[in-house]
XYZ file of C-alpha atoms in Angstrom:
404
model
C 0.000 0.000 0.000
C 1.783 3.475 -1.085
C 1.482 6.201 1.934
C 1.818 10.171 1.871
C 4.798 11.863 2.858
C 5.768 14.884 4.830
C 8.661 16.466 3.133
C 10.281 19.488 5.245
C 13.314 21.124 3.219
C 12.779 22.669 0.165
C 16.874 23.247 -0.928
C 19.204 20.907 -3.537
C 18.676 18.010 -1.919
C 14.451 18.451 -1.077
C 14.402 18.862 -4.641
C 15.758 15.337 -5.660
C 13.510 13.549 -2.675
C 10.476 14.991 -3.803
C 10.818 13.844 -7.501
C 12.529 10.084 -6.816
C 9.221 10.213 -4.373
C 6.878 11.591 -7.493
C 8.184 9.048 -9.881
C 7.227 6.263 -8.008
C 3.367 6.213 -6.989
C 2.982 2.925 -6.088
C 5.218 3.425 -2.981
C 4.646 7.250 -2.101
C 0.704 7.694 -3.136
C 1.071 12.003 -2.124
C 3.722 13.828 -1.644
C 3.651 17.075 0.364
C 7.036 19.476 0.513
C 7.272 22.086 3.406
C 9.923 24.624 3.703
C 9.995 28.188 5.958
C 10.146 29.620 1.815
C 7.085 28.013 0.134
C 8.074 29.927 -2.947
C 10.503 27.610 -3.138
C 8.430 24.364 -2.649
C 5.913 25.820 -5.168
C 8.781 25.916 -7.562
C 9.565 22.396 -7.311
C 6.440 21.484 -7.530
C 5.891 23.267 -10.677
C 9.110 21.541 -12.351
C 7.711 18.077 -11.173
C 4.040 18.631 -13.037
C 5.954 20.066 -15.732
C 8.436 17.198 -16.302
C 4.915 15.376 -15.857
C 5.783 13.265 -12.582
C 2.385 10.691 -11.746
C 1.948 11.723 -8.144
C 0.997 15.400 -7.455
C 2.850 17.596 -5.154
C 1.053 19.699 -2.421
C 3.732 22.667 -1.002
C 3.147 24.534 2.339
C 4.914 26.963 4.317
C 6.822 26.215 7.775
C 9.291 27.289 10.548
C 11.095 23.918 11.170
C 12.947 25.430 14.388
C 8.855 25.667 15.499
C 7.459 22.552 17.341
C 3.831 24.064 17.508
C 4.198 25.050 13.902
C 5.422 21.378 12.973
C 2.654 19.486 15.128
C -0.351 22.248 13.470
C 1.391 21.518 9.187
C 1.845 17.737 10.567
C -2.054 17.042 11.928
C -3.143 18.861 8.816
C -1.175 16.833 6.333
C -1.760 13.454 7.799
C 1.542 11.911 6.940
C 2.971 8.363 7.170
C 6.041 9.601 7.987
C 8.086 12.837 7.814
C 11.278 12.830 5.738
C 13.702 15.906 7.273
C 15.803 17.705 4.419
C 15.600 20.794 6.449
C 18.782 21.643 8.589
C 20.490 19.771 11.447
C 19.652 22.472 13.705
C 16.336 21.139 13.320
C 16.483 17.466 13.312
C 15.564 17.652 17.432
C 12.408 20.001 16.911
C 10.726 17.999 13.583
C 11.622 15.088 16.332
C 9.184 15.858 18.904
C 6.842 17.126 16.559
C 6.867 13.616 14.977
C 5.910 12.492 18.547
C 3.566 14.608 20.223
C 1.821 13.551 16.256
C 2.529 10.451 16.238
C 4.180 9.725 12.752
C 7.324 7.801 12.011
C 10.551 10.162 10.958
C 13.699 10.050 9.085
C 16.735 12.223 8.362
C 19.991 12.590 6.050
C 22.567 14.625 8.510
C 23.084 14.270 12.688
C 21.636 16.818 14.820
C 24.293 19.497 15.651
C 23.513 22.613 17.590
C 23.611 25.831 15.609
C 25.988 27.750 17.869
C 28.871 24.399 18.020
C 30.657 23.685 15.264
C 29.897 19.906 16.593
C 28.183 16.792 15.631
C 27.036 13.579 17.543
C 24.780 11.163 17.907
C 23.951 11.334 21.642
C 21.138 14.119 21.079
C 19.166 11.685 19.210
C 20.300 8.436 20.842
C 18.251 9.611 23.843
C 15.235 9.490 21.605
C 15.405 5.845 21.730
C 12.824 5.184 24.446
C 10.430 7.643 23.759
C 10.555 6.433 19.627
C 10.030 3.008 21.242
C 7.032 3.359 23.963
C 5.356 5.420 20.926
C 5.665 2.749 18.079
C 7.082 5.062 16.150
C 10.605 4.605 14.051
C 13.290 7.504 13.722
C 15.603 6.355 10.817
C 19.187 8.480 11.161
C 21.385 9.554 8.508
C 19.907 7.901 5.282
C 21.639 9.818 2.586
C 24.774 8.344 1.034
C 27.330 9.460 3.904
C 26.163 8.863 6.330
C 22.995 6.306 5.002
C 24.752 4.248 2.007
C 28.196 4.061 2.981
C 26.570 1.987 6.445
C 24.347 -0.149 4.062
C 27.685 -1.074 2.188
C 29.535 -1.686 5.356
C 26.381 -3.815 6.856
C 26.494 -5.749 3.479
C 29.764 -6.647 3.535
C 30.028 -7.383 7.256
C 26.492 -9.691 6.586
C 28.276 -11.270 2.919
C 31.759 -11.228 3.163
C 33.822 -11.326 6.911
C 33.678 -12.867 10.015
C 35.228 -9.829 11.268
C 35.960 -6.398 9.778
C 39.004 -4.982 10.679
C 39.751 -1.896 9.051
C 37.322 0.269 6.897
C 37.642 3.357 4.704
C 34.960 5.253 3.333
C 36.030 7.394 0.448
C 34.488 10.299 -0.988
C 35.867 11.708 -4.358
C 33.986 14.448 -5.914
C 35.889 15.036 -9.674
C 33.244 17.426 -10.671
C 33.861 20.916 -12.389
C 30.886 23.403 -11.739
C 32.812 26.510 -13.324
C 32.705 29.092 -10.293
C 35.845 29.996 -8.557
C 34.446 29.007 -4.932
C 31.393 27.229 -4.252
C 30.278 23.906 -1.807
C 27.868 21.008 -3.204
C 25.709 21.458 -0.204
C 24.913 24.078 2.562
C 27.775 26.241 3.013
C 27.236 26.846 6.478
C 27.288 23.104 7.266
C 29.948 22.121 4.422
C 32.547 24.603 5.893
C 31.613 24.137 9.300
C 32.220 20.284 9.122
C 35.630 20.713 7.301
C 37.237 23.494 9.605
C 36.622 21.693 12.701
C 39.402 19.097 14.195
C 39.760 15.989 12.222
C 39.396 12.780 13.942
C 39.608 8.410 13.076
C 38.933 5.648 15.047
C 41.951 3.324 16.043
C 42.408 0.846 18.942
C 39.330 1.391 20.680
C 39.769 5.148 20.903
C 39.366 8.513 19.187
C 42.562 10.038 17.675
C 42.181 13.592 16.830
C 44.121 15.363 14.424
C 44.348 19.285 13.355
C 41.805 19.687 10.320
C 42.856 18.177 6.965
C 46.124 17.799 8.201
C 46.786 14.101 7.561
C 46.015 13.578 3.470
C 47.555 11.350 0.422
C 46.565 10.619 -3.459
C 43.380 7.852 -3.647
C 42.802 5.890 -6.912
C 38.879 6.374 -7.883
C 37.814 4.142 -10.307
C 36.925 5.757 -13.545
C 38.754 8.932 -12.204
C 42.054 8.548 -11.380
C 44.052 9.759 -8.683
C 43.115 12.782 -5.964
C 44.333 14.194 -3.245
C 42.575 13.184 -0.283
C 42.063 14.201 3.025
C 40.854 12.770 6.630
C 37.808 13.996 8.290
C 35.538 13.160 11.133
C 32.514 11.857 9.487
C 29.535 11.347 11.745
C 28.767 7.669 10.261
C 32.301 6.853 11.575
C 30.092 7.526 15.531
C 27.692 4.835 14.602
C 29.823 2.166 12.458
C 32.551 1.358 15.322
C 29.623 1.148 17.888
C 27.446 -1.768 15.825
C 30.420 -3.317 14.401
C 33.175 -3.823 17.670
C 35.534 -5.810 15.905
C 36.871 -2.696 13.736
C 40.482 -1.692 14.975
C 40.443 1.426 12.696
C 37.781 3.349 11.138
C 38.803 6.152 8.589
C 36.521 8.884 6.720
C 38.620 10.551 3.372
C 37.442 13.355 0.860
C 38.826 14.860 -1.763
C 39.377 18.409 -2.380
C 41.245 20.449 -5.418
C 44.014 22.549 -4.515
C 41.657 25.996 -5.470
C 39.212 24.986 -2.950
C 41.825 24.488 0.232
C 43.300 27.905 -1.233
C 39.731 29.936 -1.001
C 38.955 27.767 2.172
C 42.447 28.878 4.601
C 42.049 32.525 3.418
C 38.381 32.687 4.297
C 39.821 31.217 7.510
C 42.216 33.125 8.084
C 40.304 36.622 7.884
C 37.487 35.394 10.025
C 34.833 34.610 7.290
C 34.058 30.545 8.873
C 33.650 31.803 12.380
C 30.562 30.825 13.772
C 30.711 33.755 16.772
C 28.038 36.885 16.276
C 30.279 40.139 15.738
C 28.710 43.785 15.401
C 28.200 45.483 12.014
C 27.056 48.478 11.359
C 25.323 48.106 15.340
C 24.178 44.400 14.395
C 24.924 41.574 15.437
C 25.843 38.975 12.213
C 27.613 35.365 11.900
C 30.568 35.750 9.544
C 29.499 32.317 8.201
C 26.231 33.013 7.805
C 26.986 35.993 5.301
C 29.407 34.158 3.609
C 26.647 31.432 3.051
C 24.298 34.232 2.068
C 27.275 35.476 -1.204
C 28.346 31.873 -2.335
C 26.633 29.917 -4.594
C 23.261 28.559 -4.102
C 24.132 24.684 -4.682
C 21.009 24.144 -6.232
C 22.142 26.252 -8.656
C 25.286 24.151 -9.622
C 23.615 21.621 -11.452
C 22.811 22.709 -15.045
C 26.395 23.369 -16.262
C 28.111 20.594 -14.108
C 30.338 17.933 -15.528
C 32.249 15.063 -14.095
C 31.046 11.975 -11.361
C 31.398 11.617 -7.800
C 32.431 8.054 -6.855
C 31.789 7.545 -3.128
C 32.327 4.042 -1.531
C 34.297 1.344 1.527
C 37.033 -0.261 1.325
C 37.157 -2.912 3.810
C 39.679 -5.073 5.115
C 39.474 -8.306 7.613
C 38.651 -12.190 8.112
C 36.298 -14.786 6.731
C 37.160 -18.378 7.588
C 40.136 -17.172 8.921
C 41.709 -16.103 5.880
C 42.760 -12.192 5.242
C 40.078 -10.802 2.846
C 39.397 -7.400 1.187
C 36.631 -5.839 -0.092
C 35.951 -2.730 -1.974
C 32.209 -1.680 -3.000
C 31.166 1.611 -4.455
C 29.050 4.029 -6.736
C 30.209 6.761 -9.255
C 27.854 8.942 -10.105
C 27.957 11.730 -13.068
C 26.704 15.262 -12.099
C 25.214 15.882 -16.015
C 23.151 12.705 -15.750
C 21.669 13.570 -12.371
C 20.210 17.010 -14.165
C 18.759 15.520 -17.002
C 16.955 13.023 -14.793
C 16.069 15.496 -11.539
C 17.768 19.116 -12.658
C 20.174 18.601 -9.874
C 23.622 18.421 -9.336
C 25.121 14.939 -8.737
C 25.853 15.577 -4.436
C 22.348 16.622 -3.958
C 21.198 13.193 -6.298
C 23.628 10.882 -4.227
C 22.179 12.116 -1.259
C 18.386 12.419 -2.337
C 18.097 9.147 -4.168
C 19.024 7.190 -0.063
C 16.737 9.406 1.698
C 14.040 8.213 -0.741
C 14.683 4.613 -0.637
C 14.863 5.123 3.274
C 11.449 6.136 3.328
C 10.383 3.515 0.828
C 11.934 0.517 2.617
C 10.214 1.899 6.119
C 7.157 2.270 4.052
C 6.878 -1.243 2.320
C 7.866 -2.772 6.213
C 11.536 -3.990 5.200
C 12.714 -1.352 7.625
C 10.176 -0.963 10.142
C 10.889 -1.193 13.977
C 10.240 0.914 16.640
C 12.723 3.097 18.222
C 15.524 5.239 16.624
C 18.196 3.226 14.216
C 20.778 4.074 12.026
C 21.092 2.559 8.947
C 23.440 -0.065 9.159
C 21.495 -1.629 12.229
C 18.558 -2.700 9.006
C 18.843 -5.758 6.723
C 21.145 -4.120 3.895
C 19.916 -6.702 1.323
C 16.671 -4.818 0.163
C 18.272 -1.400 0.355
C 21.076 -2.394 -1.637
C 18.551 -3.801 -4.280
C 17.049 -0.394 -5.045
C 20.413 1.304 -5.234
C 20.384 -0.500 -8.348
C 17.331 0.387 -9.597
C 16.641 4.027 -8.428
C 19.736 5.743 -10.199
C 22.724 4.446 -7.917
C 23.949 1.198 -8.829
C 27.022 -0.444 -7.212
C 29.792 -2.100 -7.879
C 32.584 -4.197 -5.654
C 35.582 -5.873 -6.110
C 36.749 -8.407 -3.938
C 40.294 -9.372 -2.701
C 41.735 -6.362 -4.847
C 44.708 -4.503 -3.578
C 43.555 -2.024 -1.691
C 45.702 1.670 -1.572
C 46.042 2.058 2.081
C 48.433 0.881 4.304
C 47.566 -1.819 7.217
């Protein structure tokens, strides 16, 4: 039986979700997309009649960082379930609107509060309980990383070892959008989450490290060679908890030479802080008006070239015999806008979130409580990767380019 949807977040990724959600009736039978700018959400509805998508989509107007606002929009619409696009600053408030109305939720990014640059799981870990006693399911993180890249590792930890050892999720992004400075999704979050301290998992501890100060050339298949760099990753949280027999955990992403440049001079004069300073007898966030002069990254997509390739290498035992696996997606940006007029970070992140709500939908991921992806059967998710626009492939007992 297809159900309605609640879709809050109306930006490059909101747009992808709502049209993977349009195209496919028979699982999502109305689709309703909420954002504090319903000019926005009327837009994107207008593209998806225009492109002539079979299930109609209804647009309203709300203050996600409102919980009386959420509950009123929430009763109205009568979701199944809410899918949160919005911002992490408001993962905790669509949250308890989702319980005091008693509809299931889901999300593509951690809760992090707006005036730390930090980000955890523990603020919605504590949902658990209250998810549970209410029969209602909170799905974490279900974009492609965090979402797929904890499928992949649940796959190959179900398929292929006894025990994982080592993992490394690698993110290359070998797309050319043409402006001098610009991130492929919120600049507020983007540059928040690469200027902060870097930090892996070995031995059963943290190790942290200054930001993108440990880095090396990584092979991407179909790409070639980039410099890459380590970051905390907030899957990285989850992954060593449900799977205890990893000795290191790694997150690494690429980034052009340009990009660092623009990045350590913003930096450097005070344009990523995150602390108010006066203006003209205001008080303004230096990030926030640099987010409000780059690039909208919705507006990347049209003129984009190149593929992503995002994926886990993975490295341990089965049968007691060393073992290595290696399973990934590329993705190219100009494909993603013919198909959704989007670039291809928003796609690789909006195609998960879609097949999130569909597998807690159809029941193959329905339990009560609050989960993150890799604690679901990976099998059916993995299935629709193929179909819905991300298909995957692996290689197993390659050489893989890190050392052990």
């Amino acid at each position: 039986m297809s159900k309605k949807v609640l879709i809050i977040g109306a930006g490059g990724v909101g747009n992808v979700v709502v049209k993977k959600c349009a195209m496919n009736p028979d699982v999502f039978s109305e689709v309703v997309l909420a954002s504090r700018t319903k000019r926005k959400c009327d837009a994107i509805a207008e593209e998806c009649a225009k492109i002539g998508l079979p299930t109609k989509v209804q647009t309203a107007q709300v203050d996600a960082d409102n919980v009386p606002e959420l509950v009123t929009l929430i009763n109205e619409v009568k979701p199944f379930m809410v899918i949160n696009v919005a911002l992490p600053y408001q993962d905790l408030t669509i949250m308890d609107a989702c319980l005091e109305t008693g509809v299931h939720y889901m999300d593509t990014a951690n809760y992090e509060p707006k005036d730390v640059a930090k980000f955890e799981y523990s603020w919605q870990w504590a949902y658990q309980e209250r998810f549970k006693e209410a029969g209602l399911m909170a799905l974490l993180g279900c974009g492609f990383d965090p979402g797929v890249t904890q499928v992949y590792t649940a796959y190959a930890n179900k398929h292929h070892f006894d025990e994982m050892h080592y993992l490394d999720i690698i993110d290359c992004n070998a797309g050319d959008h043409g402006k001098a400075f610009a991130t492929n999704f919120n600049p507020e979050i983007n540059i928040r989450e690469i200027t902060q301290k870097g930090k892996y998992w070995e031995n059963g501890e943290w190790v942290e490290i200054e930001a993108m100060s440990i880095h090396k050339p990584i092979d991407y298949p179909g790409i070639g060679p980039k410099e890459s760099y380590v970051l905390y990753h907030e899957e990285l949280e989850s992954l060593v908890k449900n799977f205890p027999t990893l000795k290191r955990a790694r997150f690494w992403m690429t980034f052009g030479q340009q990009y660092i440049t623009h990045l350590n001079v913003l930096e450097n004069v005070g344009m990523t802080s995150i602390k108010p300073i006066k203006f003209q007898g205001m008080d303004i966030v230096p990030l926030e008006f640099l987010k409000a002069v780059l690039p909208e990254p919705g507006t990347l997509g049209e003129n984009y070239s190149g593929e992503t390739s995002i994926g886990c290498q993975i490295k341990g035992i089965k049968d007691g015999v060393d073992k290595t696996y290696y399973v990934w997606n590329n993705c190219k940006h100009q494909d993603c806008w013919k198909e959704v007029q989007a670039q291809g970070v928003s796609y690789t992140t909006g195609v998960p979130a879609m097949i999130g709500a569909m597998m807690m939908i159809t029941g193959e991921w329905m339990k009560p409580g609050v989960w993150n992806c890799e604690e679901m059967n990976p099998d059916p998710f993995m299935a629709m990767l193929n179909v819905h626009g991300l298909p995957w492939n692996e290689i197993v007992d390659g050489t893989l380019p890190h050392e052990y």
